[in-house]
Amino acid sequence: MASKSRSNTPASRAAAKSAARKTSLRKAAAKAIAEAPAKPNARKALVSTGRAAPASKRPKQRVAISHLNEEDFKTDGLRAYAAYRDLGIADATHGLARAHVIRLLPPCNPKEVSKLHTHDVEFQMVYVLKGWVKTYMDGVGESMMKQGSAWTQPPKIRHMILDYSDDVELLEVILPADFKTLELTA
């Protein structure tokens, strides 16, 4: 009878032990899965370790669609030297956010527009759609923002408009939709 040839080198014995361990672990895992009680929806059982859910739930948000209509620009907003086109975000989000297009009315009168103020907001972002606007923000100084420029204004940062072009249009996004503005004297 012919005998089978076996390798008894340390490397081959280690490889055999490793393969046996992997097989044993796979069998143990398969057995644990098979014996575990079935959960109808395991995803719902997961608990997020991230940000806590808000205490009060807002109503479900709606889709907001806004098409350009020149008649939508109103001059009854925050500033007398601006026309605002509301994009319907405040209604659709039940006050979570506001978005509007702002046209600063020409000509710029620095005595009227250059008033230092703050907004009590959680988030504010401005994007220049057309033209240019020169701003001042505490900690930043004067900045020239032109078409394509964007910036955020942290909550309650002291800022003002210094000058703007006759054709300037801005997109502004603010959270929450309703907020207080405080005019500063110095």
Coordinates of N, CA and C in Angstrom, one line a residue:
M1 N 0.9 -1.1 0.0 CA 0.0 0.0 0.0 C 0.9 1.2 0.0
A2 N 0.5 2.1 -0.9 CA 1.4 3.3 -1.0 C 0.9 4.3 0.1
S3 N 1.9 5.0 0.7 CA 1.5 5.9 1.7 C 1.4 7.3 1.1
K4 N 0.5 8.1 1.8 CA 0.2 9.5 1.3 C 1.3 10.4 1.8
S5 N 1.7 11.3 1.0 CA 2.8 12.2 1.4 C 2.1 13.4 2.1
R6 N 2.6 13.7 3.3 CA 2.2 14.9 4.0 C 3.3 15.8 4.3
S7 N 3.0 17.1 4.3 CA 4.1 18.0 4.6 C 4.0 18.4 6.0
N8 N 5.1 18.3 6.8 CA 5.1 18.6 8.2 C 5.9 19.8 8.5
T9 N 6.0 20.7 7.5 CA 6.8 21.9 7.8 C 6.0 22.8 8.7
P10 N 6.6 23.7 9.5 CA 5.9 24.6 10.4 C 4.9 25.5 9.6
A11 N 5.3 25.9 8.4 CA 4.4 26.8 7.7 C 3.1 26.1 7.3
S12 N 3.2 24.9 6.8 CA 2.0 24.2 6.4 C 1.1 23.9 7.6
R13 N 1.7 23.5 8.8 CA 0.9 23.3 10.0 C 0.2 24.5 10.4
A14 N 0.8 25.7 10.3 CA 0.2 27.0 10.7 C -0.9 27.3 9.8
A15 N -0.7 27.1 8.5 CA -1.8 27.3 7.5 C -3.0 26.5 7.8
A16 N -2.8 25.2 8.1 CA -3.9 24.3 8.4 C -4.6 24.7 9.6
K17 N -3.9 25.1 10.7 CA -4.6 25.6 11.9 C -5.4 26.8 11.6
S18 N -4.9 27.8 10.8 CA -5.6 29.0 10.5 C -6.9 28.7 9.7
A19 N -6.8 27.8 8.8 CA -8.0 27.4 8.0 C -9.0 26.7 8.9
A20 N -8.6 25.9 9.8 CA -9.5 25.2 10.7 C -10.2 26.3 11.6
R21 N -9.4 27.3 12.1 CA -10.0 28.3 13.0 C -11.1 29.1 12.2
K22 N -10.8 29.5 10.9 CA -11.7 30.3 10.1 C -13.0 29.5 9.9
T23 N -12.9 28.2 9.6 CA -14.0 27.3 9.4 C -14.9 27.2 10.7
S24 N -14.2 27.1 11.8 CA -14.9 27.0 13.1 C -15.6 28.3 13.4
L25 N -15.0 29.4 13.1 CA -15.7 30.7 13.4 C -16.9 30.9 12.4
R26 N -16.7 30.5 11.2 CA -17.9 30.6 10.3 C -19.0 29.8 10.7
K27 N -18.7 28.5 11.2 CA -19.8 27.6 11.7 C -20.5 28.2 12.9
A28 N -19.7 28.8 13.8 CA -20.2 29.4 15.0 C -21.1 30.6 14.7
A29 N -20.7 31.4 13.8 CA -21.5 32.6 13.4 C -22.8 32.1 12.7
A30 N -22.7 31.1 11.8 CA -23.9 30.6 11.2 C -24.9 30.0 12.2
K31 N -24.4 29.3 13.2 CA -25.2 28.7 14.2 C -25.9 29.8 15.1
A32 N -25.1 30.9 15.4 CA -25.7 32.0 16.2 C -26.8 32.7 15.5
I33 N -26.6 32.9 14.2 CA -27.7 33.6 13.4 C -28.9 32.7 13.3
A34 N -28.7 31.4 13.1 CA -29.8 30.5 13.0 C -30.6 30.4 14.3
E35 N -29.9 30.5 15.4 CA -30.6 30.3 16.7 C -31.2 31.6 17.2
A36 N -30.8 32.7 16.7 CA -31.3 34.0 17.2 C -32.7 34.2 16.8
P37 N -33.5 34.8 17.8 CA -34.9 35.0 17.5 C -35.1 36.0 16.3
A38 N -36.0 35.8 15.5 CA -36.2 36.6 14.3 C -36.8 38.0 14.7
K39 N -36.3 39.0 14.1 CA -36.8 40.4 14.4 C -37.5 40.8 13.2
P40 N -38.7 41.3 13.3 CA -39.5 41.6 12.1 C -38.9 42.8 11.3
N41 N -38.3 43.8 12.0 CA -37.7 44.9 11.3 C -36.5 45.4 12.1
A42 N -35.4 44.8 11.9 CA -34.2 45.1 12.7 C -33.8 46.6 12.6
R43 N -34.0 47.2 11.4 CA -33.6 48.6 11.2 C -34.3 49.5 12.2
K44 N -35.5 49.3 12.6 CA -36.2 50.2 13.5 C -35.7 50.1 14.9
A45 N -35.0 49.0 15.2 CA -34.5 48.8 16.5 C -33.2 49.6 16.8
L46 N -32.6 50.1 15.7 CA -31.3 50.8 15.8 C -31.6 52.2 16.4
V47 N -30.8 52.7 17.3 CA -30.9 53.9 18.0 C -29.8 54.8 17.5
S48 N -30.1 56.0 17.1 CA -29.1 56.9 16.6 C -28.3 57.5 17.8
T49 N -27.0 57.6 17.7 CA -26.2 58.2 18.7 C -25.8 59.6 18.4
G50 N -26.4 60.1 17.3 CA -26.2 61.5 16.8 C -27.0 62.5 17.6
R51 N -27.3 63.6 16.9 CA -28.1 64.7 17.5 C -29.4 64.2 18.0
A52 N -29.8 64.8 19.1 CA -31.1 64.4 19.7 C -32.2 65.0 18.9
A53 N -33.3 64.3 18.8 CA -34.5 64.7 18.1 C -35.1 65.9 18.8
P54 N -35.7 66.9 18.0 CA -36.3 68.0 18.6 C -37.5 67.6 19.5
A55 N -37.7 68.4 20.5 CA -38.7 68.1 21.5 C -40.1 68.1 20.8
S56 N -40.3 69.1 20.0 CA -41.6 69.2 19.3 C -41.4 68.9 17.8
K57 N -42.2 68.1 17.2 CA -42.1 67.7 15.8 C -42.8 68.7 15.0
R58 N -42.2 69.2 13.9 CA -42.8 70.1 12.9 C -43.7 69.3 12.0
P59 N -44.7 69.9 11.5 CA -45.5 69.2 10.5 C -44.7 68.9 9.3
K60 N -45.1 67.9 8.5 CA -44.4 67.4 7.3 C -44.2 68.6 6.4
Q61 N -43.0 68.7 5.9 CA -42.7 69.8 4.9 C -43.3 69.5 3.5
R62 N -43.6 70.5 2.8 CA -44.2 70.4 1.5 C -43.2 70.9 0.5
V63 N -43.5 70.5 -0.8 CA -42.7 71.0 -1.9 C -43.0 72.4 -2.1
A64 N -41.9 73.2 -2.4 CA -42.1 74.6 -2.7 C -41.6 74.9 -4.1
I65 N -42.4 75.3 -5.0 CA -41.9 75.6 -6.4 C -42.2 77.1 -6.6
S66 N -41.2 77.8 -7.1 CA -41.4 79.3 -7.4 C -40.8 79.6 -8.7
H67 N -41.6 80.2 -9.6 CA -41.2 80.6 -10.9 C -41.1 82.1 -10.9
L68 N -40.2 82.6 -11.7 CA -40.0 84.1 -11.8 C -41.2 84.8 -12.3
N69 N -41.7 85.7 -11.5 CA -42.8 86.6 -11.9 C -42.5 87.9 -11.3
E70 N -42.3 88.9 -12.2 CA -41.8 90.2 -11.7 C -42.8 90.8 -10.7
E71 N -44.0 90.5 -10.7 CA -45.0 91.0 -9.8 C -44.8 90.5 -8.3
D72 N -44.0 89.4 -8.2 CA -43.8 88.9 -6.9 C -42.8 89.7 -6.0
F73 N -42.1 90.6 -6.6 CA -41.1 91.4 -5.9 C -41.9 92.5 -5.1
K74 N -41.8 92.5 -3.8 CA -42.6 93.4 -2.9 C -41.6 94.3 -2.2
T75 N -42.0 95.5 -2.0 CA -41.2 96.5 -1.2 C -41.7 96.7 0.2
D76 N -42.4 95.7 0.7 CA -42.9 95.8 2.1 C -42.1 94.9 3.1
G77 N -40.9 94.7 2.8 CA -40.0 93.8 3.6 C -39.2 94.6 4.6
L78 N -38.2 94.0 5.1 CA -37.3 94.5 6.2 C -36.7 95.9 5.8
R79 N -36.3 96.1 4.6 CA -35.6 97.3 4.2 C -36.4 98.1 3.1
A80 N -36.5 99.4 3.3 CA -37.3 100.2 2.4 C -36.6 100.3 1.0
Y81 N -35.3 100.1 1.0 CA -34.5 100.2 -0.2 C -34.3 98.9 -0.9
A82 N -35.2 97.9 -0.6 CA -35.1 96.6 -1.2 C -36.5 96.1 -1.6
A83 N -36.5 95.3 -2.7 CA -37.7 94.5 -3.1 C -37.4 93.1 -2.9
Y84 N -38.4 92.3 -2.3 CA -38.2 91.0 -1.9 C -39.1 90.1 -2.7
R85 N -38.6 89.0 -3.2 CA -39.4 87.9 -3.8 C -39.4 86.7 -2.9
D86 N -40.4 86.4 -2.2 CA -40.5 85.2 -1.3 C -40.5 84.0 -2.2
L87 N -39.8 82.9 -1.9 CA -39.7 81.7 -2.6 C -40.6 80.6 -2.1
G88 N -41.4 80.9 -1.1 CA -42.4 79.9 -0.5 C -41.8 78.9 0.4
I89 N -40.5 79.1 0.8 CA -39.9 78.1 1.7 C -40.4 78.2 3.1
A90 N -40.7 79.4 3.6 CA -41.2 79.5 5.0 C -42.5 78.8 5.2
D91 N -43.4 78.9 4.2 CA -44.7 78.2 4.3 C -44.5 76.7 4.2
A92 N -43.7 76.3 3.2 CA -43.5 74.9 2.9 C -42.8 74.2 4.1
T93 N -41.9 74.9 4.9 CA -41.2 74.3 6.0 C -41.8 74.6 7.3
H94 N -43.0 75.3 7.3 CA -43.6 75.7 8.6 C -42.7 76.5 9.5
G95 N -42.0 77.4 8.8 CA -41.2 78.4 9.6 C -39.8 77.9 9.9
L96 N -39.4 76.8 9.4 CA -38.0 76.3 9.6 C -37.0 77.2 8.9
A97 N -37.3 77.6 7.7 CA -36.4 78.4 6.9 C -37.1 79.4 6.1
R98 N -36.4 80.4 5.6 CA -36.9 81.4 4.7 C -35.9 81.5 3.6
A99 N -36.4 81.7 2.3 CA -35.5 82.0 1.2 C -36.2 83.0 0.4
H100 N -35.4 84.1 0.0 CA -36.0 85.1 -0.9 C -34.9 85.7 -1.8
V101 N -35.3 86.2 -2.9 CA -34.5 87.0 -3.8 C -34.7 88.4 -3.4
I102 N -33.5 89.2 -3.2 CA -33.6 90.6 -2.9 C -33.0 91.4 -4.0
R103 N -33.7 92.4 -4.4 CA -33.2 93.4 -5.3 C -33.0 94.7 -4.5
L104 N -31.8 95.1 -4.4 CA -31.5 96.4 -3.7 C -31.8 97.5 -4.7
L105 N -32.7 98.5 -4.4 CA -33.2 99.5 -5.3 C -32.2 100.6 -5.5
P106 N -32.0 101.0 -6.8 CA -31.0 102.0 -7.1 C -31.7 103.4 -6.9
P107 N -30.9 104.4 -6.8 CA -29.4 104.3 -6.6 C -29.1 104.1 -5.1
C108 N -27.9 103.5 -4.8 CA -27.6 103.3 -3.4 C -27.4 104.6 -2.7
N109 N -28.0 104.7 -1.5 CA -27.8 105.9 -0.7 C -27.1 105.4 0.6
P110 N -25.8 105.6 0.7 CA -25.1 105.1 1.9 C -25.7 105.6 3.2
K111 N -26.2 106.8 3.2 CA -26.8 107.3 4.5 C -28.0 106.4 4.9
E112 N -28.7 105.8 4.0 CA -29.9 105.0 4.3 C -29.4 103.5 4.5
V113 N -28.5 103.0 3.7 CA -28.2 101.6 3.8 C -27.1 101.2 4.8
S114 N -26.2 102.2 5.0 CA -25.0 101.8 5.9 C -25.3 102.0 7.4
K115 N -26.2 101.1 7.8 CA -26.6 101.1 9.3 C -26.2 99.8 9.9
L116 N -25.3 99.8 10.9 CA -24.9 98.6 11.6 C -26.0 97.9 12.3
H117 N -26.2 96.6 12.1 CA -27.3 95.9 12.7 C -26.9 94.4 12.9
T118 N -27.7 93.7 13.6 CA -27.6 92.2 13.8 C -28.9 91.6 13.5
H119 N -28.8 90.3 13.2 CA -30.1 89.4 13.1 C -30.0 88.3 14.1
D120 N -31.1 88.0 14.8 CA -31.1 86.9 15.7 C -31.6 85.7 15.0
V121 N -30.6 85.0 14.3 CA -30.9 83.9 13.5 C -30.0 82.7 13.9
E122 N -30.3 81.5 13.4 CA -29.4 80.4 13.6 C -28.5 80.2 12.4
F123 N -28.9 80.6 11.2 CA -28.1 80.5 10.0 C -28.6 81.5 9.0
Q124 N -27.6 82.1 8.4 CA -27.9 83.1 7.3 C -26.8 83.0 6.2
M125 N -27.3 82.8 5.0 CA -26.4 82.7 3.8 C -26.9 83.6 2.7
V126 N -25.9 84.3 2.1 CA -26.3 85.2 1.0 C -25.5 84.8 -0.2
Y127 N -26.1 84.8 -1.4 CA -25.4 84.5 -2.7 C -25.8 85.6 -3.7
V128 N -24.8 86.1 -4.3 CA -25.0 87.2 -5.3 C -25.3 86.6 -6.7
L129 N -26.6 86.8 -7.1 CA -27.1 86.3 -8.3 C -26.6 87.2 -9.5
K130 N -26.6 88.5 -9.2 CA -26.3 89.5 -10.3 C -25.7 90.8 -9.6
G131 N -24.9 91.5 -10.3 CA -24.3 92.7 -9.8 C -23.3 92.5 -8.8
W132 N -23.2 93.5 -7.8 CA -22.2 93.5 -6.8 C -22.7 94.2 -5.5
V133 N -22.2 93.9 -4.4 CA -22.5 94.5 -3.1 C -21.3 94.6 -2.3
K134 N -21.1 95.7 -1.6 CA -19.9 95.9 -0.7 C -20.5 95.9 0.7
T135 N -19.9 95.0 1.5 CA -20.4 94.8 2.9 C -19.3 95.0 3.9
Y136 N -19.8 95.1 5.1 CA -18.9 95.2 6.3 C -19.4 94.1 7.3
M137 N -18.5 93.3 7.9 CA -18.9 92.4 9.0 C -17.8 92.5 10.0
D138 N -18.2 92.5 11.3 CA -17.2 92.5 12.4 C -16.3 91.3 12.2
G139 N -15.0 91.5 12.4 CA -14.0 90.4 12.3 C -13.6 90.1 10.9
V140 N -14.3 90.6 9.9 CA -13.9 90.4 8.5 C -13.5 91.7 7.9
G141 N -14.2 92.8 8.2 CA -14.0 94.1 7.6 C -14.8 94.2 6.3
E142 N -14.4 95.1 5.4 CA -15.1 95.3 4.2 C -14.8 94.2 3.2
S143 N -15.8 93.8 2.4 CA -15.7 92.8 1.4 C -16.5 93.2 0.2
M144 N -15.9 93.0 -1.0 CA -16.7 93.2 -2.2 C -17.2 91.9 -2.7
M145 N -18.5 91.8 -2.8 CA -19.1 90.5 -3.2 C -19.7 90.8 -4.6
K146 N -19.3 89.9 -5.6 CA -19.8 90.1 -6.9 C -20.6 88.9 -7.4
Q147 N -21.1 88.9 -8.6 CA -21.9 87.8 -9.1 C -21.1 86.4 -8.8
G148 N -21.8 85.5 -8.2 CA -21.2 84.2 -7.9 C -20.6 84.1 -6.5
S149 N -20.5 85.3 -5.8 CA -19.9 85.3 -4.5 C -21.0 84.8 -3.5
A150 N -20.6 84.2 -2.4 CA -21.5 83.7 -1.4 C -20.8 83.9 0.0
W151 N -21.6 84.1 1.0 CA -21.1 84.2 2.4 C -22.1 83.9 3.4
T152 N -21.7 83.5 4.6 CA -22.5 83.3 5.7 C -22.3 84.4 6.7
Q153 N -23.4 84.7 7.4 CA -23.3 85.6 8.5 C -23.7 84.9 9.8
P154 N -22.7 84.6 10.7 CA -23.0 83.9 11.9 C -24.1 84.7 12.7
P155 N -24.8 83.9 13.6 CA -25.8 84.6 14.4 C -25.3 85.8 15.1
K156 N -26.1 86.9 15.0 CA -25.9 88.1 15.7 C -24.6 88.9 15.4
I157 N -24.0 88.6 14.2 CA -22.8 89.3 13.8 C -23.2 90.7 13.4
R158 N -22.4 91.7 13.8 CA -22.6 93.1 13.5 C -22.2 93.2 12.0
H159 N -23.1 93.8 11.2 CA -22.8 93.9 9.8 C -23.6 95.1 9.2
M160 N -23.2 95.5 7.9 CA -24.0 96.5 7.2 C -23.6 96.4 5.7
I161 N -24.5 97.0 4.9 CA -24.2 97.2 3.5 C -23.5 98.5 3.3
L162 N -22.5 98.6 2.5 CA -21.8 99.9 2.3 C -22.2 100.5 1.0
D163 N -22.3 99.7 -0.1 CA -22.6 100.2 -1.4 C -23.1 99.0 -2.2
Y164 N -23.8 99.3 -3.4 CA -24.2 98.2 -4.3 C -24.4 98.7 -5.7
S165 N -24.4 97.8 -6.6 CA -24.6 98.2 -8.0 C -26.1 98.4 -8.3
D166 N -26.5 99.1 -9.3 CA -27.9 99.4 -9.6 C -28.7 98.1 -10.0
D167 N -28.0 97.0 -10.4 CA -28.6 95.8 -10.8 C -28.5 94.6 -9.9
V168 N -28.1 94.9 -8.6 CA -27.8 93.8 -7.7 C -29.0 92.9 -7.4
E169 N -28.8 91.6 -7.4 CA -29.8 90.7 -6.9 C -29.1 89.7 -6.0
L170 N -29.7 89.4 -4.9 CA -29.2 88.5 -3.9 C -30.1 87.4 -3.6
L171 N -29.6 86.2 -3.3 CA -30.4 85.1 -2.8 C -30.1 85.0 -1.3
E172 N -31.0 85.0 -0.4 CA -30.8 84.9 1.0 C -31.5 83.7 1.6
V173 N -30.9 82.9 2.4 CA -31.5 81.8 3.1 C -31.2 82.0 4.5
I174 N -32.3 81.9 5.3 CA -32.3 82.2 6.8 C -33.0 81.1 7.6
L175 N -32.4 80.8 8.7 CA -33.1 79.9 9.7 C -33.1 80.6 11.0
P176 N -34.2 80.7 11.7 CA -35.6 80.3 11.3 C -36.2 81.4 10.3
A177 N -37.4 81.1 9.9 CA -38.0 82.0 8.9 C -38.3 83.4 9.5
D178 N -38.7 83.4 10.8 CA -39.0 84.6 11.4 C -37.9 84.9 12.5
F179 N -37.4 86.1 12.4 CA -36.3 86.5 13.3 C -36.3 88.0 13.6
K180 N -35.6 88.4 14.6 CA -35.5 89.8 15.0 C -34.3 90.4 14.5
T181 N -34.4 91.7 14.1 CA -33.3 92.5 13.6 C -33.1 93.6 14.6
L182 N -31.8 93.9 15.0 CA -31.5 95.0 15.9 C -30.6 96.0 15.3
E183 N -31.1 97.2 15.1 CA -30.3 98.3 14.6 C -29.4 98.8 15.7
L184 N -28.1 99.0 15.4 CA -27.2 99.5 16.4 C -26.8 100.9 16.1
T185 N -26.5 101.7 17.1 CA -26.2 103.1 16.9 C -24.7 103.3 16.8
A186 N -23.9 102.3 17.3 CA -22.4 102.5 17.2 C -21.8 101.2 16.8

